[in-house]
mmCIF file of C-alpha atoms and ligand atoms in Angstrom:
data_model
loop_
_atom_site.group_PDB
_atom_site.id
_atom_site.type_symbol
_atom_site.label_atom_id
_atom_site.label_comp_id
_atom_site.label_asym_id
_atom_site.label_seq_id
_atom_site.Cartn_x
_atom_site.Cartn_y
_atom_site.Cartn_z
ATOM 1 C CA MET K 9 92.722 97.145 124.506
ATOM 2 C CA ALA K 10 95.199 99.560 122.900
ATOM 3 C CA LYS K 11 95.845 100.381 119.272
ATOM 4 C CA GLY K 12 98.266 97.810 117.902
ATOM 5 C CA ASP K 13 97.077 94.912 120.120
ATOM 6 C CA ASN K 14 95.386 92.047 118.339
ATOM 7 C CA ILE K 15 91.658 92.706 118.554
ATOM 8 C CA ILE K 16 90.886 89.511 116.638
ATOM 9 C CA ARG K 17 92.944 86.346 116.430
ATOM 10 C CA LEU K 18 92.011 83.368 114.329
ATOM 11 C CA VAL K 19 93.815 80.297 115.602
ATOM 12 C CA ASN K 20 93.898 77.093 113.548
ATOM 13 C CA MET K 21 90.361 77.928 112.531
ATOM 14 C CA GLY K 22 88.477 75.637 110.193
ATOM 15 C CA LYS K 23 84.950 75.371 108.883
ATOM 16 C CA ALA K 24 83.376 72.409 107.164
ATOM 17 C CA PHE K 25 79.776 72.324 105.967
ATOM 18 C CA HIS K 26 77.982 69.013 106.174
ATOM 19 C CA THR K 27 75.860 68.630 103.085
ATOM 20 C CA SER K 28 73.847 65.769 101.659
ATOM 21 C CA SER K 29 76.584 65.182 99.106
ATOM 22 C CA GLY K 30 79.333 65.134 101.738
ATOM 23 C CA ASP K 31 81.459 67.576 103.689
ATOM 24 C CA VAL K 32 82.573 70.824 102.095
ATOM 25 C CA VAL K 33 85.703 72.243 103.657
ATOM 26 C CA ALA K 34 85.314 76.002 103.326
ATOM 27 C CA LEU K 35 88.206 76.949 105.604
ATOM 28 C CA ASP K 36 91.179 74.984 106.844
ATOM 29 C CA ASP K 37 93.770 75.919 109.452
ATOM 30 C CA ILE K 38 93.337 79.672 109.250
ATOM 31 C CA ASN K 39 95.738 81.673 111.389
ATOM 32 C CA LEU K 40 95.454 85.443 111.298
ATOM 33 C CA ASP K 41 96.019 88.253 113.776
ATOM 34 C CA ILE K 42 94.167 91.506 113.188
ATOM 35 C CA LYS K 43 95.439 94.606 114.909
ATOM 36 C CA GLU K 44 93.172 97.004 116.726
ATOM 37 C CA GLY K 45 92.756 100.176 114.653
ATOM 38 C CA SER K 46 94.000 98.629 111.424
ATOM 39 C CA ILE K 47 92.360 98.080 108.063
ATOM 40 C CA GLN K 48 92.796 94.408 107.235
ATOM 41 C CA GLY K 49 92.128 93.206 103.716
ATOM 42 C CA ILE K 50 91.163 89.662 102.816
ATOM 43 C CA ILE K 51 91.331 88.852 99.133
ATOM 44 C CA GLY K 52 90.720 85.736 97.110
ATOM 45 C CA LEU K 53 88.963 84.329 94.096
ATOM 46 C CA SER K 54 85.308 83.344 94.129
ATOM 47 C CA GLY K 55 84.665 80.357 96.364
ATOM 48 C CA ALA K 56 87.969 80.741 98.225
ATOM 49 C CA GLY K 57 86.186 81.008 101.573
ATOM 50 C CA LYS K 58 86.126 84.775 102.196
ATOM 51 C CA SER K 59 82.483 85.141 103.213
ATOM 52 C CA THR K 60 82.698 82.075 105.410
ATOM 53 C CA LEU K 61 85.758 83.572 107.079
ATOM 54 C CA VAL K 62 84.030 86.843 107.856
ATOM 55 C CA ARG K 63 80.918 85.039 109.124
ATOM 56 C CA CYS K 64 83.092 82.921 111.403
ATOM 57 C CA ILE K 65 84.728 86.059 112.819
ATOM 58 C CA ASN K 66 81.421 87.216 114.275
ATOM 59 C CA TYR K 67 80.180 83.690 114.926
ATOM 60 C CA LEU K 68 77.286 83.868 112.470
ATOM 61 C CA GLU K 69 78.948 80.618 111.437
ATOM 62 C CA ILE K 70 80.490 78.538 114.181
ATOM 63 C CA PRO K 71 83.910 77.221 113.192
ATOM 64 C CA THR K 72 84.210 73.435 113.244
ATOM 65 C CA SER K 73 87.792 73.618 114.508
ATOM 66 C CA GLY K 74 90.154 76.114 116.102
ATOM 67 C CA LYS K 75 89.289 79.388 117.739
ATOM 68 C CA VAL K 76 88.142 82.936 117.163
ATOM 69 C CA ILE K 77 89.584 85.175 119.851
ATOM 70 C CA PHE K 78 87.955 88.590 120.202
ATOM 71 C CA GLU K 79 89.567 91.012 122.628
ATOM 72 C CA GLY K 80 91.427 88.174 124.295
ATOM 73 C CA LYS K 81 88.405 85.915 124.764
ATOM 74 C CA SER K 82 87.657 82.811 122.765
ATOM 75 C CA LEU K 83 84.112 83.176 121.424
ATOM 76 C CA GLY K 84 83.636 79.420 121.815
ATOM 77 C CA ASP K 85 83.993 79.790 125.577
ATOM 78 C CA LEU K 86 81.305 82.459 125.896
ATOM 79 C CA SER K 87 77.609 82.107 126.720
ATOM 80 C CA ASP K 88 75.056 82.889 123.987
ATOM 81 C CA LYS K 89 74.409 86.247 125.603
ATOM 82 C CA GLU K 90 78.116 87.095 125.656
ATOM 83 C CA VAL K 91 78.449 86.027 122.002
ATOM 84 C CA ARG K 92 75.582 88.375 121.124
ATOM 85 C CA GLU K 93 77.360 91.174 122.949
ATOM 86 C CA ALA K 94 80.599 90.434 121.097
ATOM 87 C CA ARG K 95 78.649 90.416 117.837
ATOM 88 C CA ARG K 96 77.214 93.812 118.643
ATOM 89 C CA ASN K 97 80.822 94.974 118.685
ATOM 90 C CA MET K 98 81.221 93.846 115.101
ATOM 91 C CA GLY K 99 79.100 95.721 112.576
ATOM 92 C CA MET K 100 78.717 94.222 109.134
ATOM 93 C CA ILE K 101 77.977 95.485 105.637
ATOM 94 C CA PHE K 102 77.325 93.526 102.457
ATOM 95 C CA GLN K 103 77.491 93.778 98.693
ATOM 96 C CA GLN K 104 73.690 93.948 98.419
ATOM 97 C CA PHE K 105 73.281 96.464 101.286
ATOM 98 C CA ASN K 106 70.509 94.433 102.968
ATOM 99 C CA LEU K 107 68.447 97.460 103.982
ATOM 100 C CA LEU K 108 64.883 97.123 105.229
ATOM 101 C CA ASP K 109 62.760 98.342 102.304
ATOM 102 C CA GLN K 110 59.684 99.064 104.428
ATOM 103 C CA ARG K 111 61.544 101.436 106.728
ATOM 104 C CA ASN K 112 62.835 104.915 105.994
ATOM 105 C CA LEU K 113 66.529 105.692 106.433
ATOM 106 C CA LEU K 114 66.174 106.891 109.993
ATOM 107 C CA ASN K 115 64.324 103.734 111.001
ATOM 108 C CA ASN K 116 66.825 101.533 109.198
ATOM 109 C CA VAL K 117 69.575 102.984 111.337
ATOM 110 C CA THR K 118 67.604 102.849 114.601
ATOM 111 C CA PHE K 119 66.751 99.168 113.974
ATOM 112 C CA PRO K 120 69.787 97.577 115.680
ATOM 113 C CA LEU K 121 69.336 100.004 118.581
ATOM 114 C CA GLU K 122 65.707 98.912 119.004
ATOM 115 C CA ILE K 123 66.885 95.324 119.185
ATOM 116 C CA ALA K 124 69.514 96.312 121.741
ATOM 117 C CA GLY K 125 66.742 97.926 123.815
ATOM 118 C CA VAL K 126 68.011 101.486 123.492
ATOM 119 C CA ASP K 127 65.527 104.203 124.413
ATOM 120 C CA LYS K 128 63.658 105.579 121.352
ATOM 121 C CA LYS K 129 64.758 109.191 121.646
ATOM 122 C CA GLN K 130 68.357 108.242 122.204
ATOM 123 C CA ALA K 131 68.213 105.848 119.238
ATOM 124 C CA ARG K 132 66.881 108.626 116.977
ATOM 125 C CA GLU K 133 69.620 110.997 118.068
ATOM 126 C CA ARG K 134 72.316 108.424 117.447
ATOM 127 C CA ALA K 135 70.832 107.574 114.031
ATOM 128 C CA MET K 136 70.671 111.256 113.039
ATOM 129 C CA GLU K 137 74.271 111.744 114.069
ATOM 130 C CA LEU K 138 75.381 108.759 111.963
ATOM 131 C CA LEU K 139 73.280 109.709 108.942
ATOM 132 C CA LYS K 140 74.873 113.130 109.109
ATOM 133 C CA MET K 141 78.311 111.558 109.294
ATOM 134 C CA VAL K 142 77.636 109.622 106.073
ATOM 135 C CA GLY K 143 76.216 112.737 104.381
ATOM 136 C CA LEU K 144 72.539 111.760 104.245
ATOM 137 C CA GLU K 145 70.984 113.936 106.932
ATOM 138 C CA GLU K 146 68.661 115.489 104.381
ATOM 139 C CA ARG K 147 67.321 112.136 103.226
ATOM 140 C CA VAL K 148 66.302 110.601 106.559
ATOM 141 C CA LYS K 149 62.633 110.325 105.579
ATOM 142 C CA ASN K 150 63.440 108.649 102.248
ATOM 143 C CA TYR K 151 63.047 104.947 101.660
ATOM 144 C CA PRO K 152 65.859 102.710 100.339
ATOM 145 C CA ALA K 153 64.225 102.466 96.896
ATOM 146 C CA GLN K 154 64.770 106.211 96.465
ATOM 147 C CA LEU K 155 68.534 105.933 96.826
ATOM 148 C CA SER K 156 71.497 105.139 94.579
ATOM 149 C CA GLY K 157 73.719 102.151 95.379
ATOM 150 C CA GLY K 158 76.368 104.331 96.969
ATOM 151 C CA GLN K 159 73.763 106.060 99.145
ATOM 152 C CA LYS K 160 72.325 102.700 100.193
ATOM 153 C CA GLN K 161 75.756 101.542 101.249
ATOM 154 C CA ARG K 162 76.156 104.750 103.294
ATOM 155 C CA VAL K 163 72.929 103.936 105.133
ATOM 156 C CA ALA K 164 74.148 100.378 105.687
ATOM 157 C CA ILE K 165 77.391 101.767 107.124
ATOM 158 C CA ALA K 166 75.474 104.116 109.436
ATOM 159 C CA ARG K 167 73.328 101.197 110.573
ATOM 160 C CA ALA K 168 76.357 98.962 111.129
ATOM 161 C CA LEU K 169 77.928 101.647 113.311
ATOM 162 C CA ALA K 170 74.783 102.351 115.348
ATOM 163 C CA THR K 171 75.751 100.150 118.280
ATOM 164 C CA ASN K 172 79.211 101.693 118.324
ATOM 165 C CA PRO K 173 81.095 98.572 117.278
ATOM 166 C CA LYS K 174 84.850 98.223 117.535
ATOM 167 C CA VAL K 175 85.048 96.302 114.275
ATOM 168 C CA LEU K 176 83.366 96.814 110.912
ATOM 169 C CA LEU K 177 83.213 93.732 108.677
ATOM 170 C CA CYS K 178 82.757 94.577 104.998
ATOM 171 C CA ASP K 179 81.926 91.677 102.671
ATOM 172 C CA GLU K 180 82.377 92.887 99.085
ATOM 173 C CA ALA K 181 80.910 96.231 100.142
ATOM 174 C CA THR K 182 81.927 97.998 96.944
ATOM 175 C CA SER K 183 81.513 95.172 94.444
ATOM 176 C CA ALA K 184 78.129 96.406 93.222
ATOM 177 C CA LEU K 185 79.293 100.011 92.824
ATOM 178 C CA ASP K 186 80.887 101.941 89.974
ATOM 179 C CA PRO K 187 84.535 103.015 90.362
ATOM 180 C CA LYS K 188 83.768 106.599 91.445
ATOM 181 C CA THR K 189 81.240 105.517 94.072
ATOM 182 C CA THR K 190 83.649 102.781 95.186
ATOM 183 C CA THR K 191 86.284 105.423 95.870
ATOM 184 C CA GLN K 192 83.805 107.495 97.897
ATOM 185 C CA ILE K 193 82.772 104.514 100.021
ATOM 186 C CA LEU K 194 86.402 103.494 100.561
ATOM 187 C CA ASP K 195 87.201 107.071 101.629
ATOM 188 C CA LEU K 196 84.326 106.877 104.092
ATOM 189 C CA LEU K 197 85.631 103.582 105.519
ATOM 190 C CA LYS K 198 89.060 105.139 105.894
ATOM 191 C CA LYS K 199 87.565 108.123 107.690
ATOM 192 C CA ILE K 200 85.632 105.839 110.057
ATOM 193 C CA ASN K 201 88.841 103.966 110.780
ATOM 194 C CA GLU K 202 90.865 107.107 111.409
ATOM 195 C CA GLU K 203 88.346 109.255 113.222
ATOM 196 C CA MET K 204 86.392 106.663 115.167
ATOM 197 C CA GLY K 205 89.221 104.160 115.648
ATOM 198 C CA VAL K 206 87.094 101.339 114.235
ATOM 199 C CA THR K 207 89.053 98.306 113.032
ATOM 200 C CA VAL K 208 87.911 97.603 109.473
ATOM 201 C CA ILE K 209 88.025 94.195 107.790
ATOM 202 C CA VAL K 210 87.599 94.396 104.056
ATOM 203 C CA ILE K 211 86.709 91.298 102.062
ATOM 204 C CA THR K 212 87.169 91.761 98.355
ATOM 205 C CA HIS K 213 88.186 90.131 95.117
ATOM 206 C CA GLN K 214 89.596 93.434 93.824
ATOM 207 C CA MET K 215 93.246 94.259 94.384
ATOM 208 C CA SER K 216 92.489 97.953 93.838
ATOM 209 C CA VAL K 217 90.354 97.983 96.992
ATOM 210 C CA ILE K 218 93.201 96.513 99.050
ATOM 211 C CA GLU K 219 95.663 98.988 97.586
ATOM 212 C CA ALA K 220 93.388 101.915 98.277
ATOM 213 C CA ILE K 221 92.835 101.517 102.013
ATOM 214 C CA CYS K 222 94.308 98.422 103.654
ATOM 215 C CA ASP K 223 97.321 98.258 105.960
ATOM 216 C CA SER K 224 97.579 94.467 105.917
ATOM 217 C CA VAL K 225 96.328 91.817 103.565
ATOM 218 C CA ALA K 226 95.696 88.087 103.716
ATOM 219 C CA ILE K 227 95.380 86.197 100.456
ATOM 220 C CA ILE K 228 92.993 83.310 100.768
ATOM 221 C CA ASP K 229 93.045 80.493 98.255
ATOM 222 C CA HIS K 230 91.168 77.194 98.308
ATOM 223 C CA SER K 231 90.249 77.510 102.012
ATOM 224 C CA HIS K 232 93.784 78.392 103.141
ATOM 225 C CA ILE K 233 95.703 81.589 103.762
ATOM 226 C CA ALA K 234 98.309 81.520 101.032
ATOM 227 C CA GLU K 235 100.199 84.525 102.370
ATOM 228 C CA SER K 236 99.641 87.535 104.561
ATOM 229 C CA GLY K 237 101.415 90.616 105.857
ATOM 230 C CA PRO K 238 101.654 94.383 105.404
ATOM 231 C CA VAL K 239 100.242 95.424 102.018
ATOM 232 C CA SER K 240 103.541 96.916 100.833
ATOM 233 C CA GLU K 241 105.452 93.698 101.623
ATOM 234 C CA VAL K 242 102.979 91.335 100.045
ATOM 235 C CA PHE K 243 102.561 93.545 96.981
ATOM 236 C CA ASN K 244 106.262 94.140 96.481
ATOM 237 C CA ASN K 245 107.181 90.525 96.771
ATOM 238 C CA PRO K 246 104.283 88.112 96.404
ATOM 239 C CA LYS K 247 105.598 84.711 97.359
ATOM 240 C CA THR K 248 102.876 82.460 96.064
ATOM 241 C CA GLU K 249 101.462 81.719 92.663
ATOM 242 C CA ILE K 250 98.035 83.025 93.678
ATOM 243 C CA GLY K 251 99.641 86.161 95.143
ATOM 244 C CA ARG K 252 101.441 86.887 91.899
ATOM 245 C CA ARG K 253 98.291 86.193 89.941
ATOM 246 C CA LEU K 254 96.165 88.545 92.001
ATOM 247 C CA ILE K 255 98.757 91.298 92.281
ATOM 248 C CA LEU K 256 100.320 91.279 88.855
ATOM 249 C CA GLY K 257 97.276 90.134 86.999
ATOM 250 C CA ASP K 258 98.276 87.392 84.612
ATOM 251 C CA GLY K 259 101.756 88.728 85.263
ATOM 252 C CA ASP K 260 103.530 86.134 83.223
ATOM 253 C CA ALA K 261 104.747 88.058 80.206
ATOM 254 C CA ASP K 262 104.890 84.804 78.283
ATOM 255 C CA SER K 263 101.147 84.905 77.988
ATOM 256 C CA ALA K 264 101.513 88.156 76.057
ATOM 257 C CA ARG K 265 104.023 86.598 73.679
ATOM 258 C CA PRO K 266 101.850 86.469 70.558
ATOM 259 C CA VAL K 267 101.123 90.180 70.797
ATOM 260 C CA ILE K 268 104.583 91.278 71.782
ATOM 261 C CA PHE K 269 106.687 89.085 69.621
ATOM 262 C CA GLY K 270 104.550 89.029 66.552
ATOM 263 C CA GLU K 271 106.633 91.572 64.663
ATOM 264 C CA GLY K 272 110.146 92.905 64.372
ATOM 265 C CA GLY K 273 113.299 91.072 65.225
ATOM 266 C CA ASN K 274 114.657 93.437 67.872
ATOM 267 C CA LYS K 275 115.867 92.355 71.260
ATOM 268 C CA LYS K 276 113.619 92.959 74.192
ATOM 269 C CA ILE K 277 114.259 93.406 77.860
ATOM 270 C CA ARG K 278 112.043 92.769 80.787
ATOM 271 C CA ILE K 279 112.312 95.389 83.524
ATOM 272 C CA VAL K 280 111.225 94.316 86.974
ATOM 273 C CA PHE K 281 109.908 96.905 89.387
ATOM 274 C CA ASP K 282 110.333 95.600 92.892
ATOM 275 C CA GLY K 283 108.853 98.476 94.826
ATOM 276 C CA HIS K 284 112.021 100.542 95.193
ATOM 277 C CA SER K 285 111.344 102.983 92.442
ATOM 278 C CA ALA K 286 108.607 104.876 90.703
ATOM 279 C CA HIS K 287 108.261 103.748 87.102
ATOM 280 C CA GLN K 288 107.185 106.953 85.435
ATOM 281 C CA PRO K 289 110.439 108.775 86.154
ATOM 282 C CA ILE K 290 112.551 105.736 85.242
ATOM 283 C CA ILE K 291 111.295 105.425 81.699
ATOM 284 C CA SER K 292 111.148 109.138 81.017
ATOM 285 C CA ASP K 293 114.525 109.764 82.683
ATOM 286 C CA MET K 294 116.010 106.954 80.667
ATOM 287 C CA THR K 295 114.669 108.376 77.424
ATOM 288 C CA LEU K 296 115.951 111.845 78.283
ATOM 289 C CA SER K 297 119.297 110.703 79.569
ATOM 290 C CA CYS K 298 120.066 108.304 76.727
ATOM 291 C CA LYS K 299 118.285 110.441 74.127
ATOM 292 C CA ILE K 300 116.920 107.226 72.703
ATOM 293 C CA PRO K 301 113.189 106.599 72.473
ATOM 294 C CA VAL K 302 112.089 103.128 73.532
ATOM 295 C CA ASN K 303 109.065 101.178 72.591
ATOM 296 C CA ILE K 304 107.066 99.821 75.527
ATOM 297 C CA LEU K 305 105.594 96.523 74.381
ATOM 298 C CA PHE K 306 103.973 95.347 77.551
ATOM 299 C CA ALA K 307 103.482 96.798 80.974
ATOM 300 C CA ASN K 308 101.873 95.346 84.017
ATOM 301 C CA THR K 309 102.819 97.668 86.813
ATOM 302 C CA LYS K 310 100.967 99.036 89.747
ATOM 303 C CA GLU K 311 101.703 101.845 92.143
ATOM 304 C CA VAL K 312 101.915 100.792 95.755
ATOM 305 C CA GLU K 313 102.549 103.677 98.140
ATOM 306 C CA GLY K 314 104.028 105.676 95.264
ATOM 307 C CA LYS K 315 106.398 102.889 94.236
ATOM 308 C CA ALA K 316 106.150 100.667 91.198
ATOM 309 C CA VAL K 317 105.639 96.943 91.381
ATOM 310 C CA GLY K 318 105.394 94.672 88.384
ATOM 311 C CA GLN K 319 107.126 94.380 85.076
ATOM 312 C CA MET K 320 107.499 96.042 81.730
ATOM 313 C CA ILE K 321 108.881 94.802 78.452
ATOM 314 C CA ILE K 322 110.596 97.280 76.185
ATOM 315 C CA GLU K 323 112.005 96.829 72.754
ATOM 316 C CA LEU K 324 115.662 97.736 72.431
ATOM 317 C CA PRO K 325 116.700 100.004 69.582
ATOM 318 C CA ASP K 326 118.204 98.511 66.390
ATOM 319 C CA LYS K 327 121.631 100.009 66.909
ATOM 320 C CA GLU K 328 123.721 97.888 69.230
ATOM 321 C CA GLU K 329 125.400 100.902 70.850
ATOM 322 C CA ASP K 330 122.013 102.495 71.631
ATOM 323 C CA ALA K 331 120.830 99.239 73.152
ATOM 324 C CA ASP K 332 124.011 99.095 75.251
ATOM 325 C CA LYS K 333 123.440 102.650 76.420
ATOM 326 C CA ILE K 334 120.004 101.745 77.706
ATOM 327 C CA LYS K 335 121.219 98.654 79.495
ATOM 328 C CA GLN K 336 124.053 100.685 80.994
ATOM 329 C CA TYR K 337 121.549 103.282 82.213
ATOM 330 C CA LEU K 338 119.429 100.587 83.899
ATOM 331 C CA ARG K 339 122.479 99.010 85.560
ATOM 332 C CA THR K 340 123.737 102.367 86.833
ATOM 333 C CA ASN K 341 120.336 103.040 88.327
ATOM 334 C CA ASP K 342 120.051 99.628 89.986
ATOM 335 C CA ILE K 343 117.040 98.658 87.964
ATOM 336 C CA ILE K 344 116.535 94.923 87.612
ATOM 337 C CA PHE K 345 116.179 93.685 84.040
ATOM 338 C CA GLU K 346 116.819 90.682 81.853
ATOM 339 C CA GLU K 347 117.034 90.148 78.145
ATOM 340 C CA VAL K 348 114.258 88.126 76.633
ATOM 341 C CA ASP K 349 113.818 86.824 73.149
HETATM 342 N N1 LIG H 414 76.107 77.045 103.928
HETATM 343 C C1 LIG H 414 76.925 76.368 103.141
HETATM 344 N N2 LIG H 414 76.747 75.055 102.891
HETATM 345 C C2 LIG H 414 77.587 74.362 102.105
HETATM 346 N N3 LIG H 414 78.665 74.891 101.514
HETATM 347 C C3 LIG H 414 78.913 76.193 101.709
HETATM 348 C C4 LIG H 414 78.060 77.005 102.534
HETATM 349 N N4 LIG H 414 78.567 78.274 102.543
HETATM 350 C C5 LIG H 414 79.671 78.251 101.768
HETATM 351 N N5 LIG H 414 79.887 77.009 101.268
HETATM 352 C C6 LIG H 414 80.997 76.596 100.395
HETATM 353 O O1 LIG H 414 82.206 77.029 100.984
HETATM 354 C C7 LIG H 414 83.127 77.489 99.999
HETATM 355 C C8 LIG H 414 83.509 78.936 100.304
HETATM 356 O O2 LIG H 414 82.388 79.783 100.107
HETATM 357 P P1 LIG H 414 82.420 81.341 100.426
HETATM 358 O O3 LIG H 414 81.050 81.861 100.207
HETATM 359 O O4 LIG H 414 83.042 81.563 101.758
HETATM 360 O O5 LIG H 414 83.406 81.860 99.292
HETATM 361 P P2 LIG H 414 83.772 83.364 98.865
HETATM 362 O O6 LIG H 414 85.270 83.423 98.839
HETATM 363 O O7 LIG H 414 83.052 84.333 99.717
HETATM 364 O O8 LIG H 414 83.227 83.437 97.375
HETATM 365 P P3 LIG H 414 82.599 84.679 96.561
HETATM 366 O O9 LIG H 414 83.779 85.532 96.147
HETATM 367 O O10 LIG H 414 81.960 84.032 95.386
HETATM 368 O O11 LIG H 414 81.632 85.400 97.457
HETATM 369 C C9 LIG H 414 82.422 77.311 98.671
HETATM 370 O O12 LIG H 414 82.847 76.097 98.144
HETATM 371 C C10 LIG H 414 80.961 77.273 99.049
HETATM 372 O O13 LIG H 414 80.223 76.528 98.118
HETATM 373 MG MG1 LIG H 415 81.613 85.784 99.339
#
């Protein structure tokens, strides 16, 4: 299988749980192709079906309809032994790390190798190599309780990679970590993707995680994929309500009306950044070029690959000719805006 082929394909996949109070449909008609060597993000609100999706990918949960195709083979057609082998090719990490408290770091990482029947010496060597890769070679004799959250997640990553999987499934792997540690773990995932060629699937409810490392994103909402595609496309032009909500926050400027419009009678304009420009230069260039300071009343913009996406509301100056100058500047520079009142 070459880089760029689909390593995983979900085809009309569904999952319903049968409970005493009736069926719960966790996933319905999921179609998603994940490219070998990519970092695929899956984002959605709590209860959307993200964890179920990731557990169906490695057949920890068996879908109730449709297929999971891994490296061209439908997991549903494989024997139990073959499914176990496929699963060994998909490492997994979790929000709560799930380390074995009674084992030191070295023995946490050798654990999956023991299960796979790898020779002890070889298992130790592989574990040492991985613990070095995640920067914990000096802590191998420590126990999980002696580590910080970020360090625990590094051990979990080393353990997940022990059997040399082709895919790493990450279910909210940074949700229990502070922002700085999150960045370090995301950098590590990126490095694993680039240097080891591991396909990484990142489940998260945080847009910032998707922005930081993913190539593609699927937005999952109420058991369905609402939209999916390359991160830059989805971010620049979210097509669904949930997409706009997740990407722009509560991007509807109307909700900010009481704060924005509470004072002053000046006209306002809403500037829309559609991913073609960087917003910092626009506002500062405009101020310099027009020699008119503007008042930014509301901004909800994000940088995606160095380009701005989102919207900003600025207050136009009192003097009509100054206001016209600003509007003229925006038009000349192909910046989308509309007057609001
Ligand atoms: N074993 C189960 N039995 C019954 N219902 C389940 C089971 N697992 C998940 N569900 C239900 O399926 C839906 C999706 O749950 P899932 O855990 O996949 O959501 P999630 O997107 O991961 O949420 P969160 O962000 O809170 O982790 C929920 O309604 C949940 O209650
Ligand atoms: Mg979950």
